XYZ file of N, CA, C and O in Angstrom:
292
model
N 0.606 -1.414 0.321
C 0.151 0.639 -0.161
C 1.329 1.391 -0.057
O 2.393 1.413 0.608
N 0.026 2.406 -0.617
C 1.336 3.475 -1.226
C 0.587 4.217 -0.467
O -0.380 4.722 -0.178
N 1.402 5.511 0.469
C 1.017 6.276 1.266
C 0.601 7.994 -0.049
O 1.889 7.609 -0.538
N -0.322 8.516 -0.018
C -0.807 9.634 -0.341
C 0.649 10.573 0.308
O 0.237 10.736 1.436
N 0.868 12.566 -0.304
C 1.412 13.508 0.023
C 0.263 13.869 0.962
O -1.226 13.871 -0.267
N 0.225 14.148 1.753
C -0.147 15.396 2.442
C -0.922 16.320 1.580
O 0.154 16.712 1.258
N -1.909 16.992 2.302
C -2.075 18.314 1.953
C -2.212 18.553 0.093
O -2.008 19.517 -0.295
N -3.460 17.114 -0.261
C -3.956 17.153 -1.677
C -2.627 16.741 -2.750
O -3.014 17.318 -4.234
N -1.207 16.482 -2.303
C -0.479 15.801 -2.954
C 0.679 17.253 -2.563
O 1.932 17.097 -3.361
N 0.516 17.999 -1.875
C 1.680 19.523 -2.670
C 2.909 19.307 -1.856
O 3.654 19.520 -1.940
N 2.536 18.582 0.187
C 4.199 18.182 0.893
C 4.432 17.550 0.425
O 4.380 15.979 0.920
N 5.332 17.413 -0.756
C 6.702 16.023 -0.369
C 7.608 16.486 -1.222
O 7.604 17.152 -1.707
N 8.631 15.212 -1.474
C 9.782 15.702 -1.567
C 10.096 14.569 -3.893
O 11.157 14.424 -4.081
N 8.718 15.157 -3.959
C 8.957 13.228 -5.281
C 9.255 14.110 -6.432
O 9.894 13.518 -7.562
N 8.920 15.127 -6.568
C 9.331 15.900 -8.053
C 9.846 17.030 -7.863
O 10.411 17.263 -6.006
N 11.061 17.504 -8.215
C 11.598 18.750 -8.669
C 10.919 19.767 -8.178
O 10.971 21.160 -6.888
N 9.726 20.048 -9.020
C 8.644 21.095 -8.439
C 8.812 21.489 -6.901
O 9.091 22.363 -6.609
N 7.858 20.237 -6.603
C 7.518 20.091 -5.554
C 8.629 20.359 -4.371
O 8.839 20.953 -3.331
N 9.472 19.253 -4.634
C 10.774 19.633 -3.926
C 11.154 21.354 -3.268
O 10.874 22.175 -2.344
N 10.925 22.224 -4.578
C 11.866 23.027 -4.290
C 10.359 23.978 -4.020
O 11.227 25.235 -2.946
N 9.882 23.878 -4.050
C 8.086 24.979 -3.650
C 8.371 24.903 -1.990
O 7.900 25.550 -1.128
N 8.707 23.294 -1.342
C 8.578 23.310 -0.203
C 9.677 23.683 0.337
O 10.058 24.125 1.792
N 11.150 23.758 0.113
C 12.219 24.348 0.667
C 11.929 26.136 0.797
O 12.587 26.656 1.586
N 11.470 26.862 -0.345
C 11.149 27.689 -0.163
C 10.139 27.987 0.882
O 10.370 28.967 1.706
N 9.149 26.845 1.178
C 8.391 27.654 1.874
C 8.870 26.824 3.670
O 8.283 28.747 3.952
N 10.020 25.987 3.536
C 10.389 26.194 5.053
C 11.291 27.660 5.312
O 11.535 28.038 6.392
N 11.895 28.064 3.999
C 13.084 28.756 4.725
C 12.256 29.913 3.876
O 13.011 30.988 5.662
N 10.950 30.168 4.323
C 10.233 31.708 4.537
C 9.255 31.880 5.897
O 8.999 32.079 6.281
N 10.154 30.459 6.371
C 9.828 30.502 7.676
C 8.135 30.557 7.781
O 7.817 30.658 9.205
N 7.080 30.013 7.074
C 5.958 30.229 7.172
C 5.017 29.000 6.871
O 5.442 28.355 5.636
N 4.419 28.374 7.820
C 4.364 26.572 8.295
C 4.795 26.325 7.743
O 4.278 24.473 7.104
N 6.673 25.529 8.333
C 7.901 24.239 7.835
C 7.208 23.202 9.359
O 7.791 22.383 8.974
N 6.386 24.253 10.024
C 6.333 23.095 10.832
C 5.235 21.542 10.519
O 5.897 20.257 10.843
N 4.229 22.009 9.930
C 3.420 21.323 10.132
C 4.592 20.863 8.137
O 3.656 19.106 8.554
N 4.677 20.917 7.969
C 6.236 19.711 6.745
C 6.783 18.813 7.150
O 7.375 17.475 6.676
N 7.179 19.467 7.946
C 8.403 18.499 9.078
C 7.668 17.765 9.706
O 8.039 16.360 10.154
N 6.158 17.934 9.982
C 5.737 17.001 10.334
C 4.875 15.711 9.831
O 5.210 14.517 10.130
N 4.585 16.086 8.677
C 4.236 14.982 7.772
C 5.388 14.881 7.381
O 5.033 13.256 7.048
N 5.929 15.419 6.858
C 7.646 13.953 6.580
C 7.944 13.122 7.758
O 8.379 12.718 7.406
N 7.759 13.259 8.534
C 9.172 13.434 10.177
C 7.137 11.499 9.796
O 7.884 10.578 10.834
N 6.418 11.405 9.761
C 5.102 10.454 9.794
C 5.279 9.189 9.044
O 5.657 8.091 9.082
N 6.541 9.651 7.742
C 6.994 8.890 6.360
C 8.795 8.302 7.333
O 9.043 7.419 6.348
N 9.639 9.002 7.131
C 10.482 8.392 6.867
C 11.197 8.925 8.945
O 12.633 8.373 8.705
N 10.698 8.644 9.469
C 10.912 8.744 11.256
C 10.980 10.518 11.158
O 10.792 11.169 11.448
N 11.406 10.049 12.830
C 11.906 11.566 13.769
C 12.869 11.889 13.424
O 12.426 13.241 13.128
N 13.594 11.609 13.649
C 14.968 11.849 13.929
C 15.661 12.928 12.797
O 16.815 13.528 12.238
N 15.760 12.103 11.832
C 16.307 12.580 10.259
C 14.951 14.032 9.767
O 16.117 14.946 9.338
N 14.489 14.016 9.727
C 13.029 15.372 9.094
C 14.165 16.418 9.945
O 13.618 17.611 9.738
N 13.769 15.966 11.311
C 14.317 17.461 12.366
C 15.383 17.651 12.255
O 16.127 18.961 12.223
N 16.159 16.408 12.575
C 18.014 16.703 11.859
C 17.826 18.061 10.535
O 18.089 18.991 10.346
N 17.339 17.685 9.331
C 16.911 18.412 8.006
C 16.096 19.470 7.590
O 16.437 20.528 7.526
N 15.250 19.451 8.351
C 14.119 20.432 8.866
C 15.126 22.155 9.722
O 15.402 22.857 9.572
N 14.958 21.282 10.699
C 16.134 22.234 11.890
C 17.496 23.380 11.017
O 17.670 24.410 10.785
N 18.000 22.124 10.832
C 19.700 23.109 9.374
C 18.903 23.466 8.475
O 19.728 24.740 8.448
N 17.915 23.612 7.623
C 17.391 23.939 6.440
C 17.181 25.530 6.721
O 17.361 26.350 6.276
N 15.765 25.459 7.959
C 15.999 26.923 8.856
C 16.486 27.284 9.530
O 16.843 28.762 8.706
N 17.836 27.325 9.514
C 18.920 27.831 10.294
C 19.457 28.541 9.228
O 19.662 29.781 8.885
N 20.105 27.371 8.667
C 21.089 28.447 7.216
C 20.427 29.353 5.656
O 21.186 30.043 5.453
N 19.215 28.240 5.921
C 18.358 28.957 4.677
C 18.379 30.082 4.926
O 17.708 31.310 4.282
N 16.996 30.138 5.931
C 16.392 31.942 6.497
C 17.698 32.312 6.602
O 17.586 33.866 6.493
N 18.975 32.844 7.046
C 20.226 33.053 7.799
C 20.349 33.846 5.534
O 20.467 34.616 5.839
N 20.683 32.261 5.558
C 21.040 33.392 3.433
C 20.020 33.799 3.208
O 20.021 35.088 2.186
N 19.052 33.794 3.153
C 17.532 34.338 3.032
C 17.536 35.671 2.725
O 17.651 36.575 2.436
N 17.385 35.793 4.761
C 17.487 37.027 5.246
C 18.501 37.916 5.015
O 18.804 39.410 3.910
N 19.737 37.490 4.853
C 21.027 38.410 4.209
C 20.448 38.335 2.663
O 21.079 39.778 1.853
N 20.279 37.775 1.913
C 19.977 38.359 0.138
C 18.858 39.736 0.183
O 19.095 40.397 -0.679
N 17.388 39.185 1.054
C 17.017 40.534 1.480
C 17.162 41.733 1.942
O 17.690 42.733 1.537
N 18.260 41.911 2.829
C 18.920 42.702 3.663
C 20.397 42.947 2.555
O 20.183 44.812 2.544
N 20.450 42.444 1.282
C 21.690 43.251 0.161
C 20.638 43.515 -0.670
O 21.339 45.141 -0.179
N 19.785 43.283 -0.673
C 19.068 43.572 -2.286
C 18.584 45.145 -1.230
O 18.250 46.220 -2.576
N 17.811 45.716 0.114
C 17.035 46.589 0.214
C 18.154 47.460 0.860
O 18.029 49.134 0.140
N 19.011 47.378 0.865
C 20.604 48.423 1.757
C 21.434 48.765 1.122
O 22.172 50.234 0.914
N 21.719 48.282 -0.088
C 22.981 48.557 -0.878
C 21.764 48.763 -2.706
O 20.917 48.960 -2.863
């Protein structure tokens, strides 16, 4: 039996487009906890928490620096 992706198939890393959309959502810090929780149902507890925590720390810091650079320069 195969499981379907949550949120009507939009939350998943099956295709490049969906993966990019989910990474943008996580980096923008808008709803990333729900994506992490739905991923941890299929992949276990430790791996998604480590992946999403590091993505939030590194990705949002990089995104913040890009915005700061664009606004102030």
